[in-house]
Amino acid sequence: MDTKENKKEDTVLRMTRRTWLQGAAGMLATIGLLGWSQGSLAASQGKKVLVVYYSRTGNTRAVARNIQAQVGGDLVEIQTVHPYPEEYRATTEQAKKELAEGYKPALTTRIENISEYTHIFVGSPNWWSTIAPPVMTLLSSYDLSGKTIMPFITHEGSALGRSVEDITKLCPQAKVQEGLPIRGRNAADSKELVAAGIERVFD
């Protein structure tokens, strides 16, 4: 659902990726020396993690699974009562209309114990420069005050768009992190980028 690819977005993405990789180097070395997995590190720090995401094509799902594999915690896929059309163009037009009208689709997904989590990774494809409407529904359905939220966004050129800003508006009392953009074609091999975000999330 990206609008267009351009040199400016690619430059921003490269800088973001370099910052994440540099920032995580020391932490990952420490984990290796101690023989800890990142999941056990989170548990040792008393953090309870939720990885929640919406995925239409499977790209965001792949990133979500890479995150859970590294930090542990629970994995929840957001599902709508009425699925989006299978045809791509029809989905883009429906999403555009929903976003313009502020419509939040009904979900079958419920997270009864969300108050127990301290850190929540929130994943979405970039739809028209923001998060998908189902993600908006979920975030607006719960009080996430005091939670640390880490957005991860799959895209094909528009990077984060205004996703982080919109998540912050939906969760004004949460600590929303900078966010991680990953191109759809890199989703399956996103382990390094995911690892690089751990230090900022578990500060």
PDB file of N, CA, C and O in Angstrom, residues 112-187:
ATOM      1  N   GLU A 112      -7.201 -11.191  26.739  1.00  0.00           N
ATOM      2  CA  GLU A 112      -7.813 -11.000  28.062  1.00  0.00           C
ATOM      3  C   GLU A 112      -6.818 -10.527  29.116  1.00  0.00           C
ATOM      4  O   GLU A 112      -7.172  -9.798  30.032  1.00  0.00           O
ATOM      5  N   ASN A 113      -5.555 -10.936  28.986  1.00  0.00           N
ATOM      6  CA  ASN A 113      -4.569 -10.641  30.035  1.00  0.00           C
ATOM      7  C   ASN A 113      -3.563  -9.592  29.611  1.00  0.00           C
ATOM      8  O   ASN A 113      -2.413  -9.596  30.058  1.00  0.00           O
ATOM      9  N   ILE A 114      -3.963  -8.667  28.761  1.00  0.00           N
ATOM     10  CA  ILE A 114      -3.003  -7.712  28.216  1.00  0.00           C
ATOM     11  C   ILE A 114      -2.389  -6.825  29.299  1.00  0.00           C
ATOM     12  O   ILE A 114      -1.266  -6.327  29.131  1.00  0.00           O
ATOM     13  N   SER A 115      -3.072  -6.652  30.401  1.00  0.00           N
ATOM     14  CA  SER A 115      -2.533  -5.819  31.483  1.00  0.00           C
ATOM     15  C   SER A 115      -1.275  -6.427  32.105  1.00  0.00           C
ATOM     16  O   SER A 115      -0.495  -5.719  32.749  1.00  0.00           O
ATOM     17  N   GLU A 116      -1.053  -7.722  31.910  1.00  0.00           N
ATOM     18  CA  GLU A 116       0.102  -8.390  32.504  1.00  0.00           C
ATOM     19  C   GLU A 116       1.401  -8.119  31.754  1.00  0.00           C
ATOM     20  O   GLU A 116       2.491  -8.304  32.291  1.00  0.00           O
ATOM     21  N   TYR A 117       1.309  -7.661  30.501  1.00  0.00           N
ATOM     22  CA  TYR A 117       2.511  -7.477  29.691  1.00  0.00           C
ATOM     23  C   TYR A 117       3.172  -6.134  29.976  1.00  0.00           C
ATOM     24  O   TYR A 117       2.506  -5.116  30.148  1.00  0.00           O
ATOM     25  N   THR A 118       4.494  -6.144  30.008  1.00  0.00           N
ATOM     26  CA  THR A 118       5.253  -4.909  30.199  1.00  0.00           C
ATOM     27  C   THR A 118       5.754  -4.348  28.879  1.00  0.00           C
ATOM     28  O   THR A 118       5.902  -3.146  28.721  1.00  0.00           O
ATOM     29  N   HIS A 119       6.025  -5.240  27.916  1.00  0.00           N
ATOM     30  CA  HIS A 119       6.569  -4.847  26.623  1.00  0.00           C
ATOM     31  C   HIS A 119       5.733  -5.471  25.503  1.00  0.00           C
ATOM     32  O   HIS A 119       5.519  -6.683  25.492  1.00  0.00           O
ATOM     33  N   ILE A 120       5.276  -4.637  24.582  1.00  0.00           N
ATOM     34  CA  ILE A 120       4.417  -5.108  23.500  1.00  0.00           C
ATOM     35  C   ILE A 120       5.008  -4.709  22.148  1.00  0.00           C
ATOM     36  O   ILE A 120       5.165  -3.518  21.854  1.00  0.00           O
ATOM     37  N   PHE A 121       5.353  -5.707  21.354  1.00  0.00           N
ATOM     38  CA  PHE A 121       5.789  -5.476  19.978  1.00  0.00           C
ATOM     39  C   PHE A 121       4.539  -5.454  19.113  1.00  0.00           C
ATOM     40  O   PHE A 121       3.762  -6.408  19.122  1.00  0.00           O
ATOM     41  N   VAL A 122       4.350  -4.380  18.359  1.00  0.00           N
ATOM     42  CA  VAL A 122       3.150  -4.214  17.540  1.00  0.00           C
ATOM     43  C   VAL A 122       3.543  -4.187  16.067  1.00  0.00           C
ATOM     44  O   VAL A 122       4.283  -3.293  15.628  1.00  0.00           O
ATOM     45  N   GLY A 123       3.059  -5.167  15.301  1.00  0.00           N
ATOM     46  CA  GLY A 123       3.438  -5.276  13.904  1.00  0.00           C
ATOM     47  C   GLY A 123       2.298  -5.007  12.938  1.00  0.00           C
ATOM     48  O   GLY A 123       1.151  -5.390  13.186  1.00  0.00           O
ATOM     49  N   SER A 124       2.634  -4.341  11.826  1.00  0.00           N
ATOM     50  CA  SER A 124       1.629  -4.031  10.811  1.00  0.00           C
ATOM     51  C   SER A 124       2.311  -3.802   9.471  1.00  0.00           C
ATOM     52  O   SER A 124       3.460  -3.335   9.426  1.00  0.00           O
ATOM     53  N   PRO A 125       1.612  -4.096   8.389  1.00  0.00           N
ATOM     54  CA  PRO A 125       2.092  -3.614   7.091  1.00  0.00           C
ATOM     55  C   PRO A 125       1.856  -2.109   7.011  1.00  0.00           C
ATOM     56  O   PRO A 125       1.000  -1.572   7.718  1.00  0.00           O
ATOM     57  N   ASN A 126       2.628  -1.429   6.184  1.00  0.00           N
ATOM     58  CA  ASN A 126       2.424  -0.012   5.945  1.00  0.00           C
ATOM     59  C   ASN A 126       1.314   0.131   4.912  1.00  0.00           C
ATOM     60  O   ASN A 126       1.496  -0.188   3.738  1.00  0.00           O
ATOM     61  N   TRP A 127       0.164   0.607   5.355  1.00  0.00           N
ATOM     62  CA  TRP A 127      -0.975   0.832   4.464  1.00  0.00           C
ATOM     63  C   TRP A 127      -1.224   2.323   4.391  1.00  0.00           C
ATOM     64  O   TRP A 127      -1.606   2.955   5.387  1.00  0.00           O
ATOM     65  N   TRP A 128      -0.968   2.901   3.219  1.00  0.00           N
ATOM     66  CA  TRP A 128      -1.193   4.330   3.009  1.00  0.00           C
ATOM     67  C   TRP A 128      -0.470   5.161   4.074  1.00  0.00           C
ATOM     68  O   TRP A 128      -1.029   6.059   4.682  1.00  0.00           O
ATOM     69  N   SER A 129       0.787   4.775   4.335  1.00  0.00           N
ATOM     70  CA  SER A 129       1.694   5.502   5.244  1.00  0.00           C
ATOM     71  C   SER A 129       1.368   5.366   6.717  1.00  0.00           C
ATOM     72  O   SER A 129       1.882   6.137   7.535  1.00  0.00           O
ATOM     73  N   THR A 130       0.540   4.400   7.093  1.00  0.00           N
ATOM     74  CA  THR A 130       0.254   4.205   8.508  1.00  0.00           C
ATOM     75  C   THR A 130      -0.029   2.731   8.780  1.00  0.00           C
ATOM     76  O   THR A 130       0.140   1.883   7.906  1.00  0.00           O
ATOM     77  N   ILE A 131      -0.429   2.426  10.002  1.00  0.00           N
ATOM     78  CA  ILE A 131      -0.742   1.050  10.359  1.00  0.00           C
ATOM     79  C   ILE A 131      -2.100   0.651   9.797  1.00  0.00           C
ATOM     80  O   ILE A 131      -2.953   1.494   9.540  1.00  0.00           O
ATOM     81  N   ALA A 132      -2.282  -0.634   9.604  1.00  0.00           N
ATOM     82  CA  ALA A 132      -3.539  -1.154   9.069  1.00  0.00           C
ATOM     83  C   ALA A 132      -4.680  -0.928  10.066  1.00  0.00           C
ATOM     84  O   ALA A 132      -4.470  -0.965  11.287  1.00  0.00           O
ATOM     85  N   PRO A 133      -5.889  -0.674   9.572  1.00  0.00           N
ATOM     86  CA  PRO A 133      -7.036  -0.435  10.466  1.00  0.00           C
ATOM     87  C   PRO A 133      -7.237  -1.501  11.548  1.00  0.00           C
ATOM     88  O   PRO A 133      -7.598  -1.136  12.677  1.00  0.00           O
ATOM     89  N   PRO A 134      -7.022  -2.801  11.272  1.00  0.00           N
ATOM     90  CA  PRO A 134      -7.192  -3.789  12.358  1.00  0.00           C
ATOM     91  C   PRO A 134      -6.260  -3.537  13.539  1.00  0.00           C
ATOM     92  O   PRO A 134      -6.628  -3.794  14.696  1.00  0.00           O
ATOM     93  N   VAL A 135      -5.064  -3.026  13.262  1.00  0.00           N
ATOM     94  CA  VAL A 135      -4.129  -2.709  14.348  1.00  0.00           C
ATOM     95  C   VAL A 135      -4.637  -1.516  15.138  1.00  0.00           C
ATOM     96  O   VAL A 135      -4.521  -1.466  16.365  1.00  0.00           O
ATOM     97  N   MET A 136      -5.221  -0.559  14.441  1.00  0.00           N
ATOM     98  CA  MET A 136      -5.820   0.586  15.128  1.00  0.00           C
ATOM     99  C   MET A 136      -6.952   0.133  16.051  1.00  0.00           C
ATOM    100  O   MET A 136      -7.093   0.633  17.169  1.00  0.00           O
ATOM    101  N   THR A 137      -7.748  -0.812  15.565  1.00  0.00           N
ATOM    102  CA  THR A 137      -8.837  -1.340  16.399  1.00  0.00           C
ATOM    103  C   THR A 137      -8.288  -1.923  17.683  1.00  0.00           C
ATOM    104  O   THR A 137      -8.770  -1.628  18.788  1.00  0.00           O
ATOM    105  N   LEU A 138      -7.267  -2.773  17.554  1.00  0.00           N
ATOM    106  CA  LEU A 138      -6.723  -3.433  18.739  1.00  0.00           C
ATOM    107  C   LEU A 138      -6.133  -2.439  19.719  1.00  0.00           C
ATOM    108  O   LEU A 138      -6.416  -2.497  20.926  1.00  0.00           O
ATOM    109  N   LEU A 139      -5.341  -1.501  19.238  1.00  0.00           N
ATOM    110  CA  LEU A 139      -4.682  -0.551  20.133  1.00  0.00           C
ATOM    111  C   LEU A 139      -5.673   0.361  20.844  1.00  0.00           C
ATOM    112  O   LEU A 139      -5.438   0.780  21.983  1.00  0.00           O
ATOM    113  N   SER A 140      -6.771   0.668  20.180  1.00  0.00           N
ATOM    114  CA  SER A 140      -7.768   1.547  20.792  1.00  0.00           C
ATOM    115  C   SER A 140      -8.732   0.790  21.706  1.00  0.00           C
ATOM    116  O   SER A 140      -9.573   1.408  22.376  1.00  0.00           O
ATOM    117  N   SER A 141      -8.582  -0.523  21.765  1.00  0.00           N
ATOM    118  CA  SER A 141      -9.490  -1.350  22.567  1.00  0.00           C
ATOM    119  C   SER A 141      -8.987  -1.603  23.983  1.00  0.00           C
ATOM    120  O   SER A 141      -9.717  -2.144  24.809  1.00  0.00           O
ATOM    121  N   TYR A 142      -7.748  -1.223  24.261  1.00  0.00           N
ATOM    122  CA  TYR A 142      -7.149  -1.528  25.557  1.00  0.00           C
ATOM    123  C   TYR A 142      -6.462  -0.298  26.140  1.00  0.00           C
ATOM    124  O   TYR A 142      -6.011   0.581  25.410  1.00  0.00           O
ATOM    125  N   ASP A 143      -6.351  -0.286  27.452  1.00  0.00           N
ATOM    126  CA  ASP A 143      -5.588   0.742  28.138  1.00  0.00           C
ATOM    127  C   ASP A 143      -4.147   0.249  28.229  1.00  0.00           C
ATOM    128  O   ASP A 143      -3.852  -0.684  28.978  1.00  0.00           O
ATOM    129  N   LEU A 144      -3.262   0.867  27.465  1.00  0.00           N
ATOM    130  CA  LEU A 144      -1.861   0.436  27.433  1.00  0.00           C
ATOM    131  C   LEU A 144      -0.954   1.415  28.169  1.00  0.00           C
ATOM    132  O   LEU A 144       0.246   1.482  27.903  1.00  0.00           O
ATOM    133  N   SER A 145      -1.511   2.118  29.119  1.00  0.00           N
ATOM    134  CA  SER A 145      -0.737   3.076  29.908  1.00  0.00           C
ATOM    135  C   SER A 145       0.441   2.388  30.586  1.00  0.00           C
ATOM    136  O   SER A 145       0.292   1.324  31.197  1.00  0.00           O
ATOM    137  N   GLY A 146       1.620   2.985  30.471  1.00  0.00           N
ATOM    138  CA  GLY A 146       2.801   2.466  31.126  1.00  0.00           C
ATOM    139  C   GLY A 146       3.509   1.350  30.381  1.00  0.00           C
ATOM    140  O   GLY A 146       4.607   0.948  30.779  1.00  0.00           O
ATOM    141  N   LYS A 147       2.920   0.839  29.308  1.00  0.00           N
ATOM    142  CA  LYS A 147       3.549  -0.235  28.542  1.00  0.00           C
ATOM    143  C   LYS A 147       4.634   0.348  27.634  1.00  0.00           C
ATOM    144  O   LYS A 147       4.556   1.490  27.195  1.00  0.00           O
ATOM    145  N   THR A 148       5.641  -0.453  27.338  1.00  0.00           N
ATOM    146  CA  THR A 148       6.623  -0.096  26.328  1.00  0.00           C
ATOM    147  C   THR A 148       6.199  -0.755  25.022  1.00  0.00           C
ATOM    148  O   THR A 148       6.044  -1.970  24.961  1.00  0.00           O
ATOM    149  N   ILE A 149       5.980   0.055  23.995  1.00  0.00           N
ATOM    150  CA  ILE A 149       5.488  -0.450  22.715  1.00  0.00           C
ATOM    151  C   ILE A 149       6.562  -0.290  21.649  1.00  0.00           C
ATOM    152  O   ILE A 149       7.108   0.798  21.457  1.00  0.00           O
ATOM    153  N   MET A 150       6.855  -1.384  20.972  1.00  0.00           N
ATOM    154  CA  MET A 150       7.842  -1.374  19.899  1.00  0.00           C
ATOM    155  C   MET A 150       7.152  -1.660  18.572  1.00  0.00           C
ATOM    156  O   MET A 150       6.757  -2.790  18.302  1.00  0.00           O
ATOM    157  N   PRO A 151       6.934  -0.653  17.720  1.00  0.00           N
ATOM    158  CA  PRO A 151       6.312  -0.896  16.422  1.00  0.00           C
ATOM    159  C   PRO A 151       7.302  -1.540  15.449  1.00  0.00           C
ATOM    160  O   PRO A 151       8.479  -1.176  15.410  1.00  0.00           O
ATOM    161  N   PHE A 152       6.828  -2.491  14.670  1.00  0.00           N
ATOM    162  CA  PHE A 152       7.622  -2.994  13.545  1.00  0.00           C
ATOM    163  C   PHE A 152       6.710  -3.017  12.326  1.00  0.00           C
ATOM    164  O   PHE A 152       5.586  -3.497  12.379  1.00  0.00           O
ATOM    165  N   ILE A 153       7.216  -2.416  11.241  1.00  0.00           N
ATOM    166  CA  ILE A 153       6.386  -2.139  10.075  1.00  0.00           C
ATOM    167  C   ILE A 153       7.029  -2.740   8.821  1.00  0.00           C
ATOM    168  O   ILE A 153       8.190  -2.463   8.509  1.00  0.00           O
ATOM    169  N   THR A 154       6.271  -3.546   8.089  1.00  0.00           N
ATOM    170  CA  THR A 154       6.749  -4.057   6.813  1.00  0.00           C
ATOM    171  C   THR A 154       6.253  -3.138   5.699  1.00  0.00           C
ATOM    172  O   THR A 154       5.150  -2.597   5.771  1.00  0.00           O
ATOM    173  N   HIS A 155       7.082  -2.971   4.680  1.00  0.00           N
ATOM    174  CA  HIS A 155       6.765  -1.988   3.641  1.00  0.00           C
ATOM    175  C   HIS A 155       7.528  -2.325   2.367  1.00  0.00           C
ATOM    176  O   HIS A 155       8.359  -3.239   2.338  1.00  0.00           O
ATOM    177  N   GLU A 156       7.257  -1.557   1.314  1.00  0.00           N
ATOM    178  CA  GLU A 156       7.987  -1.718   0.063  1.00  0.00           C
ATOM    179  C   GLU A 156       8.549  -0.392  -0.422  1.00  0.00           C
ATOM    180  O   GLU A 156       8.636  -0.131  -1.615  1.00  0.00           O
ATOM    181  N   GLY A 157       8.914   0.459   0.518  1.00  0.00           N
ATOM    182  CA  GLY A 157       9.544   1.723   0.156  1.00  0.00           C
ATOM    183  C   GLY A 157       9.181   2.900   1.034  1.00  0.00           C
ATOM    184  O   GLY A 157       9.917   3.875   1.106  1.00  0.00           O
ATOM    185  N   SER A 158       8.063   2.836   1.732  1.00  0.00           N
ATOM    186  CA  SER A 158       7.612   3.980   2.536  1.00  0.00           C
ATOM    187  C   SER A 158       8.065   3.920   3.986  1.00  0.00           C
ATOM    188  O   SER A 158       7.682   4.764   4.793  1.00  0.00           O
ATOM    189  N   ALA A 159       8.864   2.911   4.319  1.00  0.00           N
ATOM    190  CA  ALA A 159       9.417   2.779   5.677  1.00  0.00           C
ATOM    191  C   ALA A 159       8.320   2.863   6.737  1.00  0.00           C
ATOM    192  O   ALA A 159       7.273   2.251   6.584  1.00  0.00           O
ATOM    193  N   LEU A 160       8.527   3.674   7.774  1.00  0.00           N
ATOM    194  CA  LEU A 160       7.563   3.751   8.874  1.00  0.00           C
ATOM    195  C   LEU A 160       6.371   4.638   8.548  1.00  0.00           C
ATOM    196  O   LEU A 160       5.315   4.520   9.173  1.00  0.00           O
ATOM    197  N   GLY A 161       6.546   5.542   7.564  1.00  0.00           N
ATOM    198  CA  GLY A 161       5.467   6.494   7.303  1.00  0.00           C
ATOM    199  C   GLY A 161       5.160   7.272   8.579  1.00  0.00           C
ATOM    200  O   GLY A 161       6.068   7.703   9.287  1.00  0.00           O
ATOM    201  N   ARG A 162       3.889   7.403   8.904  1.00  0.00           N
ATOM    202  CA  ARG A 162       3.496   8.077  10.149  1.00  0.00           C
ATOM    203  C   ARG A 162       2.995   7.061  11.182  1.00  0.00           C
ATOM    204  O   ARG A 162       2.262   7.417  12.109  1.00  0.00           O
ATOM    205  N   SER A 163       3.414   5.811  11.008  1.00  0.00           N
ATOM    206  CA  SER A 163       2.932   4.734  11.893  1.00  0.00           C
ATOM    207  C   SER A 163       3.202   5.005  13.363  1.00  0.00           C
ATOM    208  O   SER A 163       2.314   4.838  14.210  1.00  0.00           O
ATOM    209  N   VAL A 164       4.425   5.403  13.674  1.00  0.00           N
ATOM    210  CA  VAL A 164       4.782   5.627  15.079  1.00  0.00           C
ATOM    211  C   VAL A 164       3.953   6.766  15.662  1.00  0.00           C
ATOM    212  O   VAL A 164       3.463   6.670  16.802  1.00  0.00           O
ATOM    213  N   GLU A 165       3.778   7.832  14.892  1.00  0.00           N
ATOM    214  CA  GLU A 165       2.979   8.952  15.368  1.00  0.00           C
ATOM    215  C   GLU A 165       1.530   8.530  15.634  1.00  0.00           C
ATOM    216  O   GLU A 165       0.930   8.920  16.647  1.00  0.00           O
ATOM    217  N   ASP A 166       0.977   7.721  14.740  1.00  0.00           N
ATOM    218  CA  ASP A 166      -0.407   7.290  14.911  1.00  0.00           C
ATOM    219  C   ASP A 166      -0.559   6.315  16.076  1.00  0.00           C
ATOM    220  O   ASP A 166      -1.565   6.354  16.799  1.00  0.00           O
ATOM    221  N   ILE A 167       0.433   5.465  16.277  1.00  0.00           N
ATOM    222  CA  ILE A 167       0.392   4.568  17.435  1.00  0.00           C
ATOM    223  C   ILE A 167       0.466   5.379  18.725  1.00  0.00           C
ATOM    224  O   ILE A 167      -0.235   5.091  19.705  1.00  0.00           O
ATOM    225  N   THR A 168       1.298   6.405  18.722  1.00  0.00           N
ATOM    226  CA  THR A 168       1.429   7.262  19.907  1.00  0.00           C
ATOM    227  C   THR A 168       0.107   7.956  20.230  1.00  0.00           C
ATOM    228  O   THR A 168      -0.268   8.104  21.404  1.00  0.00           O
ATOM    229  N   LYS A 169      -0.618   8.381  19.201  1.00  0.00           N
ATOM    230  CA  LYS A 169      -1.917   9.015  19.419  1.00  0.00           C
ATOM    231  C   LYS A 169      -2.922   8.023  20.011  1.00  0.00           C
ATOM    232  O   LYS A 169      -3.749   8.386  20.852  1.00  0.00           O
ATOM    233  N   LEU A 170      -2.847   6.765  19.568  1.00  0.00           N
ATOM    234  CA  LEU A 170      -3.761   5.743  20.075  1.00  0.00           C
ATOM    235  C   LEU A 170      -3.391   5.277  21.474  1.00  0.00           C
ATOM    236  O   LEU A 170      -4.240   4.799  22.222  1.00  0.00           O
ATOM    237  N   CYS A 171      -2.119   5.419  21.825  1.00  0.00           N
ATOM    238  CA  CYS A 171      -1.626   4.954  23.137  1.00  0.00           C
ATOM    239  C   CYS A 171      -0.844   6.082  23.804  1.00  0.00           C
ATOM    240  O   CYS A 171       0.375   5.975  24.016  1.00  0.00           O
ATOM    241  N   PRO A 172      -1.501   7.173  24.155  1.00  0.00           N
ATOM    242  CA  PRO A 172      -0.801   8.367  24.629  1.00  0.00           C
ATOM    243  C   PRO A 172      -0.058   8.193  25.946  1.00  0.00           C
ATOM    244  O   PRO A 172       0.881   8.948  26.218  1.00  0.00           O
ATOM    245  N   GLN A 173      -0.446   7.230  26.745  1.00  0.00           N
ATOM    246  CA  GLN A 173       0.206   7.023  28.039  1.00  0.00           C
ATOM    247  C   GLN A 173       1.227   5.888  28.014  1.00  0.00           C
ATOM    248  O   GLN A 173       1.768   5.509  29.049  1.00  0.00           O
ATOM    249  N   ALA A 174       1.503   5.363  26.824  1.00  0.00           N
ATOM    250  CA  ALA A 174       2.492   4.299  26.681  1.00  0.00           C
ATOM    251  C   ALA A 174       3.829   4.895  26.253  1.00  0.00           C
ATOM    252  O   ALA A 174       3.903   6.034  25.776  1.00  0.00           O
ATOM    253  N   LYS A 175       4.882   4.115  26.420  1.00  0.00           N
ATOM    254  CA  LYS A 175       6.211   4.533  25.972  1.00  0.00           C
ATOM    255  C   LYS A 175       6.439   3.908  24.598  1.00  0.00           C
ATOM    256  O   LYS A 175       6.818   2.745  24.488  1.00  0.00           O
ATOM    257  N   VAL A 176       6.200   4.687  23.547  1.00  0.00           N
ATOM    258  CA  VAL A 176       6.292   4.169  22.183  1.00  0.00           C
ATOM    259  C   VAL A 176       7.704   4.380  21.647  1.00  0.00           C
ATOM    260  O   VAL A 176       8.194   5.510  21.603  1.00  0.00           O
ATOM    261  N   GLN A 177       8.352   3.295  21.252  1.00  0.00           N
ATOM    262  CA  GLN A 177       9.714   3.341  20.748  1.00  0.00           C
ATOM    263  C   GLN A 177       9.746   3.856  19.301  1.00  0.00           C
ATOM    264  O   GLN A 177       8.715   4.014  18.645  1.00  0.00           O
ATOM    265  N   GLU A 178      10.939   4.082  18.796  1.00  0.00           N
ATOM    266  CA  GLU A 178      11.130   4.655  17.463  1.00  0.00           C
ATOM    267  C   GLU A 178      10.533   3.787  16.362  1.00  0.00           C
ATOM    268  O   GLU A 178       9.984   4.289  15.391  1.00  0.00           O
ATOM    269  N   GLY A 179      10.634   2.495  16.474  1.00  0.00           N
ATOM    270  CA  GLY A 179      10.049   1.611  15.471  1.00  0.00           C
ATOM    271  C   GLY A 179      11.063   1.026  14.520  1.00  0.00           C
ATOM    272  O   GLY A 179      12.127   1.600  14.289  1.00  0.00           O
ATOM    273  N   LEU A 180      10.712  -0.119  13.964  1.00  0.00           N
ATOM    274  CA  LEU A 180      11.601  -0.834  13.054  1.00  0.00           C
ATOM    275  C   LEU A 180      10.921  -1.065  11.710  1.00  0.00           C
ATOM    276  O   LEU A 180       9.937  -1.792  11.621  1.00  0.00           O
ATOM    277  N   PRO A 181      11.422  -0.437  10.625  1.00  0.00           N
ATOM    278  CA  PRO A 181      10.872  -0.696   9.292  1.00  0.00           C
ATOM    279  C   PRO A 181      11.638  -1.829   8.612  1.00  0.00           C
ATOM    280  O   PRO A 181      12.877  -1.840   8.631  1.00  0.00           O
ATOM    281  N   ILE A 182      10.926  -2.747   8.000  1.00  0.00           N
ATOM    282  CA  ILE A 182      11.564  -3.852   7.277  1.00  0.00           C
ATOM    283  C   ILE A 182      10.855  -4.035   5.935  1.00  0.00           C
ATOM    284  O   ILE A 182       9.630  -4.190   5.896  1.00  0.00           O
ATOM    285  N   ARG A 183      11.624  -4.026   4.858  1.00  0.00           N
ATOM    286  CA  ARG A 183      11.025  -4.260   3.551  1.00  0.00           C
ATOM    287  C   ARG A 183      10.444  -5.667   3.483  1.00  0.00           C
ATOM    288  O   ARG A 183      11.012  -6.608   4.033  1.00  0.00           O
ATOM    289  N   GLY A 184       9.325  -5.766   2.794  1.00  0.00           N
ATOM    290  CA  GLY A 184       8.659  -7.047   2.697  1.00  0.00           C
ATOM    291  C   GLY A 184       9.549  -8.144   2.171  1.00  0.00           C
ATOM    292  O   GLY A 184       9.502  -9.286   2.643  1.00  0.00           O
ATOM    293  N   ARG A 185      10.393  -7.820   1.200  1.00  0.00           N
ATOM    294  CA  ARG A 185      11.256  -8.851   0.616  1.00  0.00           C
ATOM    295  C   ARG A 185      12.330  -9.337   1.589  1.00  0.00           C
ATOM    296  O   ARG A 185      12.951 -10.372   1.368  1.00  0.00           O
ATOM    297  N   ASN A 186      12.556  -8.577   2.682  1.00  0.00           N
ATOM    298  CA  ASN A 186      13.551  -8.958   3.684  1.00  0.00           C
ATOM    299  C   ASN A 186      12.928  -9.566   4.932  1.00  0.00           C
ATOM    300  O   ASN A 186      13.643  -9.885   5.887  1.00  0.00           O
ATOM    301  N   ALA A 187      11.619  -9.720   4.942  1.00  0.00           N
ATOM    302  CA  ALA A 187      10.918 -10.145   6.156  1.00  0.00           C
ATOM    303  C   ALA A 187      11.395 -11.496   6.671  1.00  0.00           C
ATOM    304  O   ALA A 187      11.616 -11.679   7.870  1.00  0.00           O
TER     305      ALA A 187
END
